[in-house]
Amino acid sequence: EAGVVQSPRYKIIEKKQPVAFWCNPISGHNTLYWYLQNLGQGPELLIRYENEEAVDDSQLPKDRFSAERLKGVDSTLKIQPAELGDSAVYLCASSPDPDRNNEQFFGPGTRLTVL
Amino acid sequence: GESVGLHLPTLSVQEGDNSIINCAYSNSASDYFIWYKQESGKGPQFIIDIRSNMDKRQGQRVTVLLNKTVKHLSLQIAATQPGDSAVYFCAEIFNQGGKLIFGQGTELSVKP
């Protein structure tokens, strides 16, 4: 079974530029998560989707971050404009259903460097 | 606020020895506790979890112990191997539909 796929794996941009990350969850997984992980820290939830609905976006900085999951499968996370402090790893995870958040499968992440 | 934290940021062990990684949590209402392993350049990988109504659970070479009295969680790895070198995170979840809260992480280094 294929795992969670993320692209790109690495991205280097200059501050104030836009950037987008893509995630393809495990087939059949209705719940999708985006996390931010700073160096040496645990992942922090940015947004959680159940199918195409964002059910928890309370930690998403909405002035510059946006996300979508239009058909309830793939998802895109965007930052516009990026700031130096956005340098981090952005992880996508999925789980089979909303009541199994303890069973999350993570992708490899996208490492973003903002110069 | 609620938090999950680790006592030791780094742990170095000899190959073949047993490893113990500790974690303190503060939300006594959490229902699940989970250990993740994260290797360099990869996402966290599930190792083992334990429900709050249990105090011990064993997997292959790993054992998780939960002490609710002192809000302490530990991961024991038997016969530690070089492939166990990674950062280990504990995480808690209030209920199966709730948010996963991660701790800071402990880096395990296995010396050959």
PDB file of C-alpha atoms in Angstrom, chain B:
ATOM      1  CA  GLY B   1      -1.761  25.336  28.944  1.00  0.00           C
ATOM      2  CA  GLU B   2      -1.769  21.625  28.312  1.00  0.00           C
ATOM      3  CA  SER B   3       1.513  20.208  27.115  1.00  0.00           C
ATOM      4  CA  VAL B   4       3.431  17.053  26.544  1.00  0.00           C
ATOM      5  CA  GLY B   5       7.160  17.168  27.200  1.00  0.00           C
ATOM      6  CA  LEU B   6      10.216  14.973  27.380  1.00  0.00           C
ATOM      7  CA  HIS B   7      12.714  14.802  30.217  1.00  0.00           C
ATOM      8  CA  LEU B   8      15.833  14.204  28.107  1.00  0.00           C
ATOM      9  CA  PRO B   9      16.579  15.780  24.740  1.00  0.00           C
ATOM     10  CA  THR B  10      19.335  13.256  23.850  1.00  0.00           C
ATOM     11  CA  LEU B  11      20.054   9.656  24.774  1.00  0.00           C
ATOM     12  CA  SER B  12      23.116   7.660  23.770  1.00  0.00           C
ATOM     13  CA  VAL B  13      23.184   3.887  24.261  1.00  0.00           C
ATOM     14  CA  GLN B  14      25.407   0.997  23.291  1.00  0.00           C
ATOM     15  CA  GLU B  15      24.137  -1.430  20.681  1.00  0.00           C
ATOM     16  CA  GLY B  16      22.436  -4.344  22.404  1.00  0.00           C
ATOM     17  CA  ASP B  17      21.540  -2.403  25.521  1.00  0.00           C
ATOM     18  CA  ASN B  18      17.998  -1.501  26.475  1.00  0.00           C
ATOM     19  CA  SER B  19      16.806   2.079  25.968  1.00  0.00           C
ATOM     20  CA  ILE B  20      14.266   3.982  28.013  1.00  0.00           C
ATOM     21  CA  ILE B  21      12.767   7.198  26.732  1.00  0.00           C
ATOM     22  CA  ASN B  22      10.590   9.185  29.088  1.00  0.00           C
ATOM     23  CA  CYS B  23       7.765  11.633  28.648  1.00  0.00           C
ATOM     24  CA  ALA B  24       5.693  13.767  31.002  1.00  0.00           C
ATOM     25  CA  TYR B  25       2.206  14.865  30.135  1.00  0.00           C
ATOM     26  CA  SER B  26      -0.138  17.310  31.808  1.00  0.00           C
ATOM     27  CA  ASN B  27      -3.620  16.533  30.499  1.00  0.00           C
ATOM     28  CA  SER B  28      -4.995  13.902  32.838  1.00  0.00           C
ATOM     29  CA  ALA B  29      -8.061  13.596  30.607  1.00  0.00           C
ATOM     30  CA  SER B  30      -6.097  12.344  27.596  1.00  0.00           C
ATOM     31  CA  ASP B  31      -7.340   8.996  26.365  1.00  0.00           C
ATOM     32  CA  TYR B  32      -4.546   7.812  24.079  1.00  0.00           C
ATOM     33  CA  PHE B  33      -0.804   8.100  24.249  1.00  0.00           C
ATOM     34  CA  ILE B  34       1.305   7.338  21.236  1.00  0.00           C
ATOM     35  CA  TRP B  35       5.002   6.950  20.511  1.00  0.00           C
ATOM     36  CA  TYR B  36       6.391   7.972  17.141  1.00  0.00           C
ATOM     37  CA  LYS B  37       9.815   7.408  15.618  1.00  0.00           C
ATOM     38  CA  GLN B  38      11.151   9.966  13.187  1.00  0.00           C
ATOM     39  CA  GLU B  39      14.239   9.306  11.124  1.00  0.00           C
ATOM     40  CA  SER B  40      16.086  12.072   9.364  1.00  0.00           C
ATOM     41  CA  GLY B  41      14.217  13.284   6.295  1.00  0.00           C
ATOM     42  CA  LYS B  42      11.113  11.241   7.049  1.00  0.00           C
ATOM     43  CA  GLY B  43       7.791  11.814   8.698  1.00  0.00           C
ATOM     44  CA  PRO B  44       6.920  10.414  12.122  1.00  0.00           C
ATOM     45  CA  GLN B  45       6.239   6.697  12.098  1.00  0.00           C
ATOM     46  CA  PHE B  46       3.823   5.069  14.544  1.00  0.00           C
ATOM     47  CA  ILE B  47       5.515   2.707  16.993  1.00  0.00           C
ATOM     48  CA  ILE B  48       2.981   1.836  19.653  1.00  0.00           C
ATOM     49  CA  ASP B  49       0.086   3.374  21.522  1.00  0.00           C
ATOM     50  CA  ILE B  50      -1.661   2.810  24.799  1.00  0.00           C
ATOM     51  CA  ARG B  51      -5.069   3.724  26.089  1.00  0.00           C
ATOM     52  CA  SER B  52      -5.469   5.459  29.405  1.00  0.00           C
ATOM     53  CA  ASN B  53      -7.180   2.412  30.931  1.00  0.00           C
ATOM     54  CA  MET B  54      -3.990   0.382  30.554  1.00  0.00           C
ATOM     55  CA  ASP B  55      -0.636   0.685  32.283  1.00  0.00           C
ATOM     56  CA  LYS B  56       1.500  -1.458  30.008  1.00  0.00           C
ATOM     57  CA  ARG B  57       1.513  -2.566  26.419  1.00  0.00           C
ATOM     58  CA  GLN B  58       4.096  -4.600  24.557  1.00  0.00           C
ATOM     59  CA  GLY B  59       5.045  -4.732  20.937  1.00  0.00           C
ATOM     60  CA  GLN B  60       7.948  -6.185  19.058  1.00  0.00           C
ATOM     61  CA  ARG B  61      11.007  -5.161  21.104  1.00  0.00           C
ATOM     62  CA  VAL B  62       9.112  -2.180  22.498  1.00  0.00           C
ATOM     63  CA  THR B  63       7.093  -1.684  25.653  1.00  0.00           C
ATOM     64  CA  VAL B  64       5.142   1.381  26.655  1.00  0.00           C
ATOM     65  CA  LEU B  65       4.410   2.056  30.299  1.00  0.00           C
ATOM     66  CA  LEU B  66       1.818   4.537  31.502  1.00  0.00           C
ATOM     67  CA  ASN B  67       1.767   5.876  35.048  1.00  0.00           C
ATOM     68  CA  LYS B  68      -1.316   8.028  35.384  1.00  0.00           C
ATOM     69  CA  THR B  69      -0.584   8.841  39.021  1.00  0.00           C
ATOM     70  CA  VAL B  70       2.461  10.891  38.083  1.00  0.00           C
ATOM     71  CA  LYS B  71       1.425  11.552  34.463  1.00  0.00           C
ATOM     72  CA  HIS B  72       4.407   9.753  33.050  1.00  0.00           C
ATOM     73  CA  LEU B  73       4.874   7.745  29.882  1.00  0.00           C
ATOM     74  CA  SER B  74       7.907   5.730  28.878  1.00  0.00           C
ATOM     75  CA  LEU B  75       9.088   3.777  25.867  1.00  0.00           C
ATOM     76  CA  GLN B  76      11.404   0.864  26.422  1.00  0.00           C
ATOM     77  CA  ILE B  77      13.342  -0.555  23.506  1.00  0.00           C
ATOM     78  CA  ALA B  78      14.944  -3.933  24.073  1.00  0.00           C
ATOM     79  CA  ALA B  79      18.294  -4.843  22.503  1.00  0.00           C
ATOM     80  CA  THR B  80      18.682  -1.464  20.846  1.00  0.00           C
ATOM     81  CA  GLN B  81      19.994  -1.609  17.296  1.00  0.00           C
ATOM     82  CA  PRO B  82      21.655   1.008  15.077  1.00  0.00           C
ATOM     83  CA  GLY B  83      18.436   1.189  13.085  1.00  0.00           C
ATOM     84  CA  ASP B  84      16.685   2.482  16.192  1.00  0.00           C
ATOM     85  CA  SER B  85      18.667   5.722  15.986  1.00  0.00           C
ATOM     86  CA  ALA B  86      16.090   8.452  15.459  1.00  0.00           C
ATOM     87  CA  VAL B  87      14.104  11.121  17.259  1.00  0.00           C
ATOM     88  CA  TYR B  88      11.286   9.745  19.379  1.00  0.00           C
ATOM     89  CA  PHE B  89       8.172  11.752  20.122  1.00  0.00           C
ATOM     90  CA  CYS B  90       5.421  11.037  22.559  1.00  0.00           C
ATOM     91  CA  ALA B  91       2.004  12.373  21.735  1.00  0.00           C
ATOM     92  CA  GLU B  92      -1.342  12.488  23.451  1.00  0.00           C
ATOM     93  CA  ILE B  93      -4.876  12.707  22.241  1.00  0.00           C
ATOM     94  CA  PHE B  94      -7.941  13.573  24.256  1.00  0.00           C
ATOM     95  CA  ASN B  95     -10.127  11.112  22.406  1.00  0.00           C
ATOM     96  CA  GLN B  96     -10.015   9.347  19.073  1.00  0.00           C
ATOM     97  CA  GLY B  97     -11.670  12.314  17.398  1.00  0.00           C
ATOM     98  CA  GLY B  98      -9.452  14.898  19.061  1.00  0.00           C
ATOM     99  CA  LYS B  99      -6.237  16.663  18.181  1.00  0.00           C
ATOM    100  CA  LEU B 100      -2.853  14.986  18.471  1.00  0.00           C
ATOM    101  CA  ILE B 101      -0.489  16.956  20.718  1.00  0.00           C
ATOM    102  CA  PHE B 102       3.209  16.184  20.331  1.00  0.00           C
ATOM    103  CA  GLY B 103       6.015  16.615  22.791  1.00  0.00           C
ATOM    104  CA  GLN B 104       9.441  18.010  21.958  1.00  0.00           C
ATOM    105  CA  GLY B 105      11.303  14.816  21.077  1.00  0.00           C
ATOM    106  CA  THR B 106      14.295  12.804  22.292  1.00  0.00           C
ATOM    107  CA  GLU B 107      17.148  11.929  19.986  1.00  0.00           C
ATOM    108  CA  LEU B 108      18.326   8.347  20.450  1.00  0.00           C
ATOM    109  CA  SER B 109      21.847   7.580  19.279  1.00  0.00           C
ATOM    110  CA  VAL B 110      22.992   3.957  19.189  1.00  0.00           C
ATOM    111  CA  LYS B 111      26.730   3.341  19.333  1.00  0.00           C
ATOM    112  CA  PRO B 112      28.043   0.191  17.629  1.00  0.00           C
TER     113      PRO B 112
END
